[in-house]
Short mmCIF file of C-alpha atoms in Angstrom, two decimals:
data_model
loop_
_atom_site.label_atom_id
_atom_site.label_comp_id
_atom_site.label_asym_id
_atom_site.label_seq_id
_atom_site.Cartn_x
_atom_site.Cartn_y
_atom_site.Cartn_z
CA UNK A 1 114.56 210.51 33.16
CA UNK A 2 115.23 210.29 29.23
CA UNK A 3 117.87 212.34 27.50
CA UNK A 4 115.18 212.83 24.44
CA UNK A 5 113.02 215.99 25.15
CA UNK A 6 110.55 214.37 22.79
CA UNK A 7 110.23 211.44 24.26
CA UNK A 8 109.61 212.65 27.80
CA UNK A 9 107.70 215.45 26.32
CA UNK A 10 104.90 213.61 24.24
CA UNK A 11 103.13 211.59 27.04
CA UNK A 12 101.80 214.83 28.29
CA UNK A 13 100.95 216.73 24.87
CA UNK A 14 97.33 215.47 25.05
CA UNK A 15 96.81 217.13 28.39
CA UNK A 16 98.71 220.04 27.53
CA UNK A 17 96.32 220.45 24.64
CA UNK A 18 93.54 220.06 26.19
CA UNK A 19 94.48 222.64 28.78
CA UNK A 20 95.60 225.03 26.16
CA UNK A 21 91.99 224.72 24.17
CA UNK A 22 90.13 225.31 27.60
CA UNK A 23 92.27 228.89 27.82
CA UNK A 24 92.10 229.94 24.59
CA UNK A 25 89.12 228.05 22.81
CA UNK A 26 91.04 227.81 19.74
CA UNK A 27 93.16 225.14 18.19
CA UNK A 28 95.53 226.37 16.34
CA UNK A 29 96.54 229.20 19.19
CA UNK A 30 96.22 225.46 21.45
CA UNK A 31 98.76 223.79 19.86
CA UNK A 32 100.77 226.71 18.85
CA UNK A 33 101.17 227.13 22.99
CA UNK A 34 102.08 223.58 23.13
CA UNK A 35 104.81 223.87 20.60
CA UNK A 36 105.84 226.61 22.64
CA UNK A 37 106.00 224.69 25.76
CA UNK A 38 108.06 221.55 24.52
CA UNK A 39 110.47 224.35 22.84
CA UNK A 40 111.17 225.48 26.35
CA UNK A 41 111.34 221.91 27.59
CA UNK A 42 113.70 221.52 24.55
CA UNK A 43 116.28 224.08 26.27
CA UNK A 44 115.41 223.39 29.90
CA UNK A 45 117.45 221.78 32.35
CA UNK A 46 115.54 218.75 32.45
CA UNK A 47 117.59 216.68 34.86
CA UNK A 48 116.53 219.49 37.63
CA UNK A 49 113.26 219.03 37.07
CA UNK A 50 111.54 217.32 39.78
CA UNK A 51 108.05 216.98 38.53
CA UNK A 52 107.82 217.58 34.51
CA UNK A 53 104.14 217.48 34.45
CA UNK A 54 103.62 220.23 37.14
CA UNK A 55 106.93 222.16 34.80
CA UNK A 56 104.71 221.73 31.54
CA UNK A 57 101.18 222.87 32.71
CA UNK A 58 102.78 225.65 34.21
CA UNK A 59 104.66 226.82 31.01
CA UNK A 60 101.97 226.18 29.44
CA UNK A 61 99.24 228.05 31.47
CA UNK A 62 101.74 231.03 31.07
CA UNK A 63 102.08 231.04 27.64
CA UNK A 64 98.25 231.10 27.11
CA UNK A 65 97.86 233.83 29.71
CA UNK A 66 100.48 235.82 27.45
CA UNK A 67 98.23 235.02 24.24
CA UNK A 68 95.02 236.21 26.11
CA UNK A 69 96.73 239.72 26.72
CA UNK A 70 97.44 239.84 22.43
CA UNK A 71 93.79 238.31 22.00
CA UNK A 72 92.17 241.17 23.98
CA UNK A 73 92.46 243.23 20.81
CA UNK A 74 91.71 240.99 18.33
CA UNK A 75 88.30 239.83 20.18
CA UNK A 76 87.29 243.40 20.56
CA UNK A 77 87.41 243.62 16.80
CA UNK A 78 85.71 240.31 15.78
CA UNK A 79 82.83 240.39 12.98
CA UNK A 80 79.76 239.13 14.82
CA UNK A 81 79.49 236.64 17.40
CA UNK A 82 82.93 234.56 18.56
CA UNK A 83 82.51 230.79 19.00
CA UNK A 84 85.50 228.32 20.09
CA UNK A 85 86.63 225.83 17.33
CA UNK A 86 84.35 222.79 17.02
CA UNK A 87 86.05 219.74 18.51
CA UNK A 88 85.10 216.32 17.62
CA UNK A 89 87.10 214.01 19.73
CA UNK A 90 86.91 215.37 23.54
CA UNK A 91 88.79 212.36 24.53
CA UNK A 92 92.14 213.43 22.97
CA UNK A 93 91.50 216.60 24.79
CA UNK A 94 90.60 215.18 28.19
CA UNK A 95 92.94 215.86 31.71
CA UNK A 96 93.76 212.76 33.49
CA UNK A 97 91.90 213.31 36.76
CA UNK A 98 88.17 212.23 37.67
CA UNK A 99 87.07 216.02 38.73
CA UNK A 100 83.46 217.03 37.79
CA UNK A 101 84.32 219.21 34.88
CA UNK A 102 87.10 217.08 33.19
CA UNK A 103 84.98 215.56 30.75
CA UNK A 104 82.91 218.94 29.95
CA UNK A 105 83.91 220.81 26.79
CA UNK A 106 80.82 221.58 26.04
CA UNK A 107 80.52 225.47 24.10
CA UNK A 108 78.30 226.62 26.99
CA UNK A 109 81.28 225.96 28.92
CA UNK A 110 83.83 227.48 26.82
CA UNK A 111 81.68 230.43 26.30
CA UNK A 112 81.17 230.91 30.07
CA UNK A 113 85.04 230.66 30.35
CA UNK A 114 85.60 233.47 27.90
CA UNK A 115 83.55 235.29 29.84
CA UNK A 116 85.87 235.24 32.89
CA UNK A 117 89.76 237.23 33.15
CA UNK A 118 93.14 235.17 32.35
CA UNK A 119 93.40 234.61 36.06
CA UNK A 120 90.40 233.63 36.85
CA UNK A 121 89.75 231.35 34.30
CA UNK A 122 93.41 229.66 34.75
CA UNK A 123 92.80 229.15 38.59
CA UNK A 124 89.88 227.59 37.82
CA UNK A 125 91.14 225.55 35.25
CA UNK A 126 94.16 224.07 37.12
CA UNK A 127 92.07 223.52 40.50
CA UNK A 128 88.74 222.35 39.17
CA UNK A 129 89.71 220.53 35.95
CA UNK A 130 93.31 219.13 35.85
CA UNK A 131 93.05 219.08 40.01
CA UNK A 132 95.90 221.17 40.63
CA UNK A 133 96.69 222.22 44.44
CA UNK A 134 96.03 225.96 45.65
CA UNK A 135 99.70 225.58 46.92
CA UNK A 136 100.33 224.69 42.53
CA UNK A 137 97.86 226.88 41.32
CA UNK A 138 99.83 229.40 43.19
CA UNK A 139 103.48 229.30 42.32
CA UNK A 140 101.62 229.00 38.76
CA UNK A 141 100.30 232.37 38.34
CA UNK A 142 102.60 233.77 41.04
CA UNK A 143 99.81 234.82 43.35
CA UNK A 144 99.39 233.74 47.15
CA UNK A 145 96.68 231.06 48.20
CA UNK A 146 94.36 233.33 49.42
CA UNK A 147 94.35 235.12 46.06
CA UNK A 148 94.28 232.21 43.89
CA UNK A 149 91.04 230.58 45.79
CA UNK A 150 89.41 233.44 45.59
CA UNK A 151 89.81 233.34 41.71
CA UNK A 152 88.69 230.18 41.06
CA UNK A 153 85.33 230.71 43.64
CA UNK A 154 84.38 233.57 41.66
CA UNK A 155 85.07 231.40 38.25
CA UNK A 156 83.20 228.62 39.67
CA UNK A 157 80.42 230.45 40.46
CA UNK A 158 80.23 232.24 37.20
CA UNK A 159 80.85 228.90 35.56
CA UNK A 160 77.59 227.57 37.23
CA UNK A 161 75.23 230.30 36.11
CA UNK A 162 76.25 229.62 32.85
CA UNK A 163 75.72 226.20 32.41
CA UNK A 164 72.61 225.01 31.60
CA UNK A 165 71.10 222.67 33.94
CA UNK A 166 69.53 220.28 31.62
CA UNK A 167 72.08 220.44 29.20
CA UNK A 168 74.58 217.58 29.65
CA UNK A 169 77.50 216.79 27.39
CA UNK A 170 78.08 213.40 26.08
CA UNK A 171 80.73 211.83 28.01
CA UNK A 172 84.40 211.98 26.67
CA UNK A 173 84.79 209.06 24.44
CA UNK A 174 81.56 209.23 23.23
CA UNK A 175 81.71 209.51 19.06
CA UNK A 176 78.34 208.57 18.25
CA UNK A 177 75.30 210.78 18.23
CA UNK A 178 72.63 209.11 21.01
CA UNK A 179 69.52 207.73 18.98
CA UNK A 180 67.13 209.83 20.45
CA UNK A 181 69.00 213.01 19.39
CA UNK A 182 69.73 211.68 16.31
CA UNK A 183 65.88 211.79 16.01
CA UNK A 184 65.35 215.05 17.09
CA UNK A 185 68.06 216.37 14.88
CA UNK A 186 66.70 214.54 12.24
CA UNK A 187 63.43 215.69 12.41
CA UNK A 188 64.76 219.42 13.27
CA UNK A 189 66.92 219.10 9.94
CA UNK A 190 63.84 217.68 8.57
CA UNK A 191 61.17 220.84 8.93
CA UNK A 192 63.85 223.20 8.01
CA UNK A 193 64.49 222.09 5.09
CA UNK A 194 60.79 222.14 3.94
CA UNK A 195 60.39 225.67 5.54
CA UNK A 196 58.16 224.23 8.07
CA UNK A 197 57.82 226.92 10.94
CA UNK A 198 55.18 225.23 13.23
CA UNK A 199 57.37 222.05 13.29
CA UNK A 200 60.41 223.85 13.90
CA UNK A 201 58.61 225.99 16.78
CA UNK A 202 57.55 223.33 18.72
CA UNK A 203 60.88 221.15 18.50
CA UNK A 204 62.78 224.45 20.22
CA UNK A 205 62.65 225.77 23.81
CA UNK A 206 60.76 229.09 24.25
CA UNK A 207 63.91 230.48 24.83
CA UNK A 208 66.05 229.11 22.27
CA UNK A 209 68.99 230.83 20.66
CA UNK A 210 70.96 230.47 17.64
CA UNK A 211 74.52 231.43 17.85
CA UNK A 212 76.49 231.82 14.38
CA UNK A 213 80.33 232.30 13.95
CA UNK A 214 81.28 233.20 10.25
CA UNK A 215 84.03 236.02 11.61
CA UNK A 216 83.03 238.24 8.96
CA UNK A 217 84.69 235.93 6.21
CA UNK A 218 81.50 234.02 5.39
CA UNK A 219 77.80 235.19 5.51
CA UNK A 220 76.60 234.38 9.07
CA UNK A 221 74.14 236.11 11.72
CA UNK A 222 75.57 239.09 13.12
CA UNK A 223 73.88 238.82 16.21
CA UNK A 224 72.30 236.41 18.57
CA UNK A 225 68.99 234.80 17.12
CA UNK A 226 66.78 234.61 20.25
CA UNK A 227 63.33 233.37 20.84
CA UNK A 228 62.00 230.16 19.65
CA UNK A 229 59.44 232.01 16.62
CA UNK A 230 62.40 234.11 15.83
CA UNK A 231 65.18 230.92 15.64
CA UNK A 232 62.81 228.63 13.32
CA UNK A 233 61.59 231.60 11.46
CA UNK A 234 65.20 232.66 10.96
CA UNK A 235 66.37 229.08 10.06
CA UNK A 236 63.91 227.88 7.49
CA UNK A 237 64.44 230.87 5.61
CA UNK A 238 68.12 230.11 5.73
CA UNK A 239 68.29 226.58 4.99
CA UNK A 240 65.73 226.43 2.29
CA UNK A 241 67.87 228.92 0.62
CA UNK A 242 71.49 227.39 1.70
CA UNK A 243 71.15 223.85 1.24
CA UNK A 244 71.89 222.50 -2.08
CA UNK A 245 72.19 219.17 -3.55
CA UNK A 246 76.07 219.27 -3.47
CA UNK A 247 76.01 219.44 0.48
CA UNK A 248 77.49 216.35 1.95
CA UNK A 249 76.27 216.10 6.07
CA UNK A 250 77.10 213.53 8.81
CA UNK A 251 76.31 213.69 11.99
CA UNK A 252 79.28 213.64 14.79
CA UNK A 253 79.56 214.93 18.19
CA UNK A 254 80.84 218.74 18.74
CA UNK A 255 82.44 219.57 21.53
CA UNK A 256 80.45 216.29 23.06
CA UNK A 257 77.33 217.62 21.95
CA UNK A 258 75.34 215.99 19.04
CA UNK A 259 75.99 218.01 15.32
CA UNK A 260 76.16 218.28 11.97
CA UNK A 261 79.52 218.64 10.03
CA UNK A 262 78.70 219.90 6.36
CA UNK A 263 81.05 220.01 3.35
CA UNK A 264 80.41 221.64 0.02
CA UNK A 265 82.80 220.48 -2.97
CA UNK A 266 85.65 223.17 -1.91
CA UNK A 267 85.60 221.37 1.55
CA UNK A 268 84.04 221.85 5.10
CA UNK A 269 81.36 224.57 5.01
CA UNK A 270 79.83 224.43 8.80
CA UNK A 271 79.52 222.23 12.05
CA UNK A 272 76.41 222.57 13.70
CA UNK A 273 75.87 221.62 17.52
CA UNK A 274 72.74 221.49 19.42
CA UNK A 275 71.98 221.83 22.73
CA UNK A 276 69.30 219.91 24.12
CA UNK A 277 67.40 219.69 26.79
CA UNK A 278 64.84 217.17 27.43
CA UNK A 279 63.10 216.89 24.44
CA UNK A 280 63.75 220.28 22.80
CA UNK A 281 66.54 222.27 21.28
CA UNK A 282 68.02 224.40 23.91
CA UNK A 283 70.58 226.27 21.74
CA UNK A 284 72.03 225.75 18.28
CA UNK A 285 76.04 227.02 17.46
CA UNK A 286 76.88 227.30 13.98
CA UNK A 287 80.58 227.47 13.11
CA UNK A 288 81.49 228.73 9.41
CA UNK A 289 84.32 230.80 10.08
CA UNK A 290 86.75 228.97 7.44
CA UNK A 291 89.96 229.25 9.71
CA UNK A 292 88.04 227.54 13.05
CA UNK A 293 87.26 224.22 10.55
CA UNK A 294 91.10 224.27 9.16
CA UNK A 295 92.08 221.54 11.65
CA UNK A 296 88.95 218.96 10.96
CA UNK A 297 89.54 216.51 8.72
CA UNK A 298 87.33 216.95 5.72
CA UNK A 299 85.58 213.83 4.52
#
């Protein structure tokens, strides 16, 4: 093994990251965790380390479980509804293993995880995403077997009633918006703009939902928009009013779904991904909380 911490350190930051976003759904707490982790690789006595890979995700994995217990509090006083941080590439955030949710970071995903304690959602996390043992998932979060499998079933199954069955991500990798999307978005963007309810109404699910993240530091919905009358009714009025001729939009994939990212002339104003499913708009998440855009590169 190398002498240089970096240097034995940096082939596993991408996984570390991406198992640090999964915990806490935000990237700057992400890769303030994985600073954290190569600081204790830093001091560790590397040349007793058997396995550094199994030594990071389990330093790792602990240090997000200790920011969970501080982000309790501040989650419980959040302005309006909480969304993760809008991703574009899922590939730099992918786990090197083939398991059914590796290539999922999808915000129904991430919002079903949120729903689900530390433990649980670590077990699951380790076992069903970055294929971790039960023996490893064990001397991880310092629980027995038993304990541990039982986390992760009851994760799993919450996991699975939260997804939505006809809602598939892109795959990792993907970066460009599919042209049939791109066409619905289009024309969705399209009937909004000109206030066109009937349009809108018939392009969403009956049961559509908008979900809108300003954390009480921009103007956003403070709760849920539900119903698919309610959503277009809700979003013509808001984009005929909101969208002005010094908008700049491109579309991109968030989180691997297909989106918007809009700038103003100060800089990123909003990422918009939809969730679709067949040919209708499932569910639409709207991210304009200023510090959850800091780490997107503005264009």
């Amino acid at each position: 093994m190398t002498t240089d911490p970096s240097a034995s350190f940096e082939p596993h930051r991408r996984r570390l990251l991406g198992l640090a976003y999964r915990m806490l759904g935000s990237m700057a707490e992400a890769e303030d965790a994985v600073q954290e982790a190569y600081l204790r690789w830093h001091h560790a006595d590397r040349e007793n380390v058997a396995e550094p890979r199994a030594f990071l995700i389990t330093t790792t994995t602990r240090i997000c479980l200790d920011v969970l217990k501080s982000a309790r509090v501040r989650r419980e006083e959040y302005v309006g509804p909480w969304l993760p941080d809008p991703v574009t590439d899922t590939a730099a955030l992918a786990p090197d293993t083939q398991t059914e949710m590796a290539e999922d970071l999808s915000v129904a995903l991430l919002l079903a995880l949120d729903r689900l304690s530390p433990l649980e959602r670590a077990a699951f996390l380790l076992h069903d995403v970055f294929d971790y043992s039960f023996t490893q998932v064990a001397d991880t979060l310092g629980r027995n077997e038993a304990a541990c499998r039982q986390l992760a079933s009851r994760a799993r199954t919450r996991v699975r009633e939260a997804r939505p069955a006809g809602a598939i991500p892109t795959r990792a990798g993907s970066s460009s918006v599919d042209a049939k999307h791109a066409e619905l978005v289009s024309a969705f963007i399209t009937a909004a703009r000109s206030g066109d309810v009937a349009t809108l109404t018939r392009l969403l699910a009956s049961d559509a939902r908008v979900v809108s993240d300003g954390g009480g530091k921009v103007a956003a919905a403070l709760n849920v928009i539900e119903g698919a009358e309610r959503v277009a009714a809700f979003l013509a009025g808001v984009v005929r009013k909101g969208w002005t001729d010094d908008l700049t939009v491109r579309f991109d994939m968030i989180n691997g779904l297909p989106g918007l990212i809009m700038s103003g002339p100060t800089g990123l104003v909003q990422t918009i991904a939809f969730e679709i499913e067949g040919d209708v708009v499932k569910a639409i998440y709207v991210v304009r909380n200023p510090d959850k855009l800091r780490h997107l590169a503005s264009f």
